[in-house]
XYZ file of N, CA, C and O in Angstrom:
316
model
N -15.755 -120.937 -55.431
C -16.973 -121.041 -54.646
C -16.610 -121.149 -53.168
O -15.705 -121.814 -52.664
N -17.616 -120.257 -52.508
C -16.929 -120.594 -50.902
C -17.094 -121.781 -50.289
O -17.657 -122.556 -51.061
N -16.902 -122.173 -49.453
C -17.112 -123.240 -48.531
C -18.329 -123.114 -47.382
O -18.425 -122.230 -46.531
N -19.102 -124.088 -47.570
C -20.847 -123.327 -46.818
C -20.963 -124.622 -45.844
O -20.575 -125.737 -46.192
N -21.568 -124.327 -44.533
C -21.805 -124.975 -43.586
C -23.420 -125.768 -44.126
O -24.246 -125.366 -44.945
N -23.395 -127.295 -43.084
C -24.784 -127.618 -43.580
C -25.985 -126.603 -42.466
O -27.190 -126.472 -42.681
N -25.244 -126.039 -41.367
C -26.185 -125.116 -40.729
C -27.084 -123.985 -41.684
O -28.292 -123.757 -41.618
N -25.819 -123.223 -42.801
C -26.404 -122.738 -43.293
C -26.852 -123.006 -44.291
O -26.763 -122.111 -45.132
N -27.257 -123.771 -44.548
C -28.133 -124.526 -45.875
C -29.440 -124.758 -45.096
O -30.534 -124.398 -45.532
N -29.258 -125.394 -43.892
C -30.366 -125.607 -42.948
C -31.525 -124.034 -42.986
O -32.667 -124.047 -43.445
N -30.879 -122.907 -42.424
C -30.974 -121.518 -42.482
C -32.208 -121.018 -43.629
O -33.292 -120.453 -43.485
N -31.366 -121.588 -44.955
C -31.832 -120.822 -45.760
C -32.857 -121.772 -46.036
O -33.881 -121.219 -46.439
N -32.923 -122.856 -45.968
C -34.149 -123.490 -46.402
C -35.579 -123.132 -45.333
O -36.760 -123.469 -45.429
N -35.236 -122.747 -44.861
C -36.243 -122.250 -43.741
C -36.411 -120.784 -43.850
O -37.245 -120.114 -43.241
N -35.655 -120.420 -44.572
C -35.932 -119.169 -45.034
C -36.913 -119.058 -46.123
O -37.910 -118.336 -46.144
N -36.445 -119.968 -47.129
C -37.118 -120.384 -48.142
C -38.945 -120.562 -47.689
O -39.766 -119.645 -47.699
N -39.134 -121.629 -47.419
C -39.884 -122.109 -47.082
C -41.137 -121.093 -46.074
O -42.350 -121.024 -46.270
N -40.556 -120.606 -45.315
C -41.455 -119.376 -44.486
C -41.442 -118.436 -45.731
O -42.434 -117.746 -45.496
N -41.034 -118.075 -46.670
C -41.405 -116.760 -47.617
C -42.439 -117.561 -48.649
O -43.471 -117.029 -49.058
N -41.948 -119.173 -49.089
C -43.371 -119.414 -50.048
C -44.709 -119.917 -49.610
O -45.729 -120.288 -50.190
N -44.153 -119.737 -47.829
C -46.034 -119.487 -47.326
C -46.667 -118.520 -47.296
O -47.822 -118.520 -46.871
N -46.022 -117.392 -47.770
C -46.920 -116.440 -47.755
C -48.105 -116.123 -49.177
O -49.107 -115.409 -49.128
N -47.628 -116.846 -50.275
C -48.433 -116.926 -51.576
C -49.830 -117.360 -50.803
O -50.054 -118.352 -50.109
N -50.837 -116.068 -51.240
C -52.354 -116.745 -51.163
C -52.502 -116.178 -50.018
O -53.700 -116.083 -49.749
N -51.414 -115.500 -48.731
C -52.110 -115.327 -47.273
C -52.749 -113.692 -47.750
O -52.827 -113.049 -48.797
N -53.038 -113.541 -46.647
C -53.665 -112.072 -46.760
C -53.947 -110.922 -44.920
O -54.352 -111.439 -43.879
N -53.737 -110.044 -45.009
C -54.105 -109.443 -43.276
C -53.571 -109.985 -42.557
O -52.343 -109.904 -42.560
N -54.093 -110.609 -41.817
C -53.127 -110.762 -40.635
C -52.701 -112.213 -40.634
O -52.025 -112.802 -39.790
N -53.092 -112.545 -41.451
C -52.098 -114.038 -41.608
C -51.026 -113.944 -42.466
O -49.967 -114.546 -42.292
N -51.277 -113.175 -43.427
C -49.941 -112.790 -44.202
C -48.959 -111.786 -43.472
O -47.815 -111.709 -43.919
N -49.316 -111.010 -42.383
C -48.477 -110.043 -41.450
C -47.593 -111.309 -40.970
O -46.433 -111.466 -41.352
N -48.270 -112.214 -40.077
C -47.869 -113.124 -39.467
C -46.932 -113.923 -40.082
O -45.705 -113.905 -39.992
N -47.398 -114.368 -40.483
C -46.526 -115.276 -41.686
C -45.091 -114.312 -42.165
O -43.992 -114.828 -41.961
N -45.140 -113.252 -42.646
C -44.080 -112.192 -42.697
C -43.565 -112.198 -42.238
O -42.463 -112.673 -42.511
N -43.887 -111.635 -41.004
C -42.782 -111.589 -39.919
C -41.913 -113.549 -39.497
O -40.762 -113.500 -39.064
N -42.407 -114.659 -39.630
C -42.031 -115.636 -38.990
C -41.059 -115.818 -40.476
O -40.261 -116.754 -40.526
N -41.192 -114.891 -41.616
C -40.308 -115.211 -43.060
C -39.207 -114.243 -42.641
O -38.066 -114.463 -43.045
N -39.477 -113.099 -41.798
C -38.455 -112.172 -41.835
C -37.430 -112.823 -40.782
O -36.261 -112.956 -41.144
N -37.769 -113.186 -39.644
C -37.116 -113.566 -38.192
C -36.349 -114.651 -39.098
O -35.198 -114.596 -38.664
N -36.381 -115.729 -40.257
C -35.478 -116.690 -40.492
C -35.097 -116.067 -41.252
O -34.016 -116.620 -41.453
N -35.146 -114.993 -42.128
C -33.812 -114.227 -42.756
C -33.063 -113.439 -42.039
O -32.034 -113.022 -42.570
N -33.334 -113.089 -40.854
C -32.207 -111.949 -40.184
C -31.329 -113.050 -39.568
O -30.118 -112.882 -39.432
N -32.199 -114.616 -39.055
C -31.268 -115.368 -38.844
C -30.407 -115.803 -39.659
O -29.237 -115.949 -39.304
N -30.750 -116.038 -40.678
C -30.102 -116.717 -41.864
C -28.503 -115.373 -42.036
O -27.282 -115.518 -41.990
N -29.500 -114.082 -42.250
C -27.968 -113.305 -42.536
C -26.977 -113.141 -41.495
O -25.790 -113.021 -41.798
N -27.335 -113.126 -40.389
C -26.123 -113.207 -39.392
C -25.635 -114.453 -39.001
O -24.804 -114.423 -38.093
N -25.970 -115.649 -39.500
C -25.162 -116.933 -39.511
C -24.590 -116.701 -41.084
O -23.655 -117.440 -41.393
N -24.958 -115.954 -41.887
C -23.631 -116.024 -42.964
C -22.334 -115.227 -42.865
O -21.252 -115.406 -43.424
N -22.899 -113.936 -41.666
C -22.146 -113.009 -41.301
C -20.774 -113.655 -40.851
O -19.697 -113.656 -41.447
N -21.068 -114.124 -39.806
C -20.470 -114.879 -38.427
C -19.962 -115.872 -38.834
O -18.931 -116.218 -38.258
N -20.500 -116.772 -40.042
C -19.559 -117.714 -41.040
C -17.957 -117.448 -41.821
O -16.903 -118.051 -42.024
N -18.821 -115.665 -42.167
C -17.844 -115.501 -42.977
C -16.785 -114.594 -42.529
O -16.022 -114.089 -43.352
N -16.698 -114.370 -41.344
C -16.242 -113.773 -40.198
C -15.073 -114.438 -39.970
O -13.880 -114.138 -40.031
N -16.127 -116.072 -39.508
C -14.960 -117.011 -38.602
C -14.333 -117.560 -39.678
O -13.291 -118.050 -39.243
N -14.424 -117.761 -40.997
C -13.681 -118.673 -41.906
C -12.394 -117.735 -42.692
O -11.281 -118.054 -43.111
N -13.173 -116.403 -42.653
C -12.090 -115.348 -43.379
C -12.312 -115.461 -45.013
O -11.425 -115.088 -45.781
N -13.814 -116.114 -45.578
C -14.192 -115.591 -46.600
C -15.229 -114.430 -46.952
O -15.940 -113.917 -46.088
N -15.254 -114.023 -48.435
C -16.048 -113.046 -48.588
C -17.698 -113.202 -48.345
O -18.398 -113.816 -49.150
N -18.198 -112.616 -47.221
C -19.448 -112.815 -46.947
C -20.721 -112.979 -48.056
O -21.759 -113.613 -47.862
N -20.359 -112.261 -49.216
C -21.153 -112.322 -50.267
C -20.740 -113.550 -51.161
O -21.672 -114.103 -51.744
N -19.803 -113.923 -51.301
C -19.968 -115.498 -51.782
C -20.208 -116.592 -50.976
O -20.568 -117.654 -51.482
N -20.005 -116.428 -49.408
C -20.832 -117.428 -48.692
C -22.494 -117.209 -48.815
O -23.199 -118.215 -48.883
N -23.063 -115.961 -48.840
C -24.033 -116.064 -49.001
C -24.522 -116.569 -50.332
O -25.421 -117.410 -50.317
N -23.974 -116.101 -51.628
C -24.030 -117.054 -52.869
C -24.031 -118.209 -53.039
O -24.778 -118.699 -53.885
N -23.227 -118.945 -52.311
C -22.627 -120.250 -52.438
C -23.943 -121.063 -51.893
O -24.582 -121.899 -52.532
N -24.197 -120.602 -50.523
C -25.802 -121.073 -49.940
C -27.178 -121.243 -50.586
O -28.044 -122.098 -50.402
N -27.127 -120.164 -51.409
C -28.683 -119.612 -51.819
C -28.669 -120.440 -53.350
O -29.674 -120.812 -53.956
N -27.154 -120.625 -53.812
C -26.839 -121.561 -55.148
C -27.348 -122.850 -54.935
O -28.082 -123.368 -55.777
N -26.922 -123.632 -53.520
C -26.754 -125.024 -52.910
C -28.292 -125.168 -52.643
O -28.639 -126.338 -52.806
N -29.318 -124.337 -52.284
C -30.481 -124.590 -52.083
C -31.035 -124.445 -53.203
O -31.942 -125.233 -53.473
N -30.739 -123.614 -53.991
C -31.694 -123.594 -55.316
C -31.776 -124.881 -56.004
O -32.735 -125.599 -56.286
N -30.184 -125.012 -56.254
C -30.001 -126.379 -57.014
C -30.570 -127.654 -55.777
O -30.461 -128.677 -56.453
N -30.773 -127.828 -55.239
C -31.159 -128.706 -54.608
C -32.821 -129.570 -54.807
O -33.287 -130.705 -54.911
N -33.225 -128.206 -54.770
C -34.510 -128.168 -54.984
C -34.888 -128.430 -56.739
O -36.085 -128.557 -56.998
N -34.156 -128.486 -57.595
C -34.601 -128.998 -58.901
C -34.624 -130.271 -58.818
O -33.890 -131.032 -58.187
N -35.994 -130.581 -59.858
C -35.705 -131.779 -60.497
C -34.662 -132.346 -61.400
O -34.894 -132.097 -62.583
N -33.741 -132.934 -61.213
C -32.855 -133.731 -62.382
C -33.538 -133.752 -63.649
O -33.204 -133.213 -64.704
N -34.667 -134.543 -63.352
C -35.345 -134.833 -64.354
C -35.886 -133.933 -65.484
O -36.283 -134.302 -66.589
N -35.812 -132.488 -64.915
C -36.490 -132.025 -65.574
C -35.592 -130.917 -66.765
O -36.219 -130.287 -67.616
């Protein structure tokens, strides 16, 4: 598993989060909303870029390793 910054955990949760506001929008609030989901994924992918750049791992398991760390994060134990 790669080694993931808490920036980019930061990243993707905000990535996250701007794409499950768009459930329910519609016209131009859902345009809107789109675009403010797209602008934190182009950020999100060029801080994994530039991660995996400066560390000298494979960019696709830093991006794995991230999108793993938020998923699991977000479960309940409990459940």
């Amino acid at each position: 598993m790669a080694d993931i910054s808490d920036e980019l955990i930061k990243l993707e949760r905000s990535c996250e989060e701007a794409r499950a506001k768009l459930a329910g929008l519609a016209d131009d609030a859902y345009q809107a909303q789109w675009r403010s989901w797209y602008e934190a994924a182009v950020a999100f992918q060029a801080a994994v870029t530039e991660y995996a750049k400066d560390t000298g791992q494979p960019r696709h398991e830093v991006e794995q390793a991230v999108k793993k760390a938020v998923r699991h994060a977000d479960e309940d134990p409990a459940e």
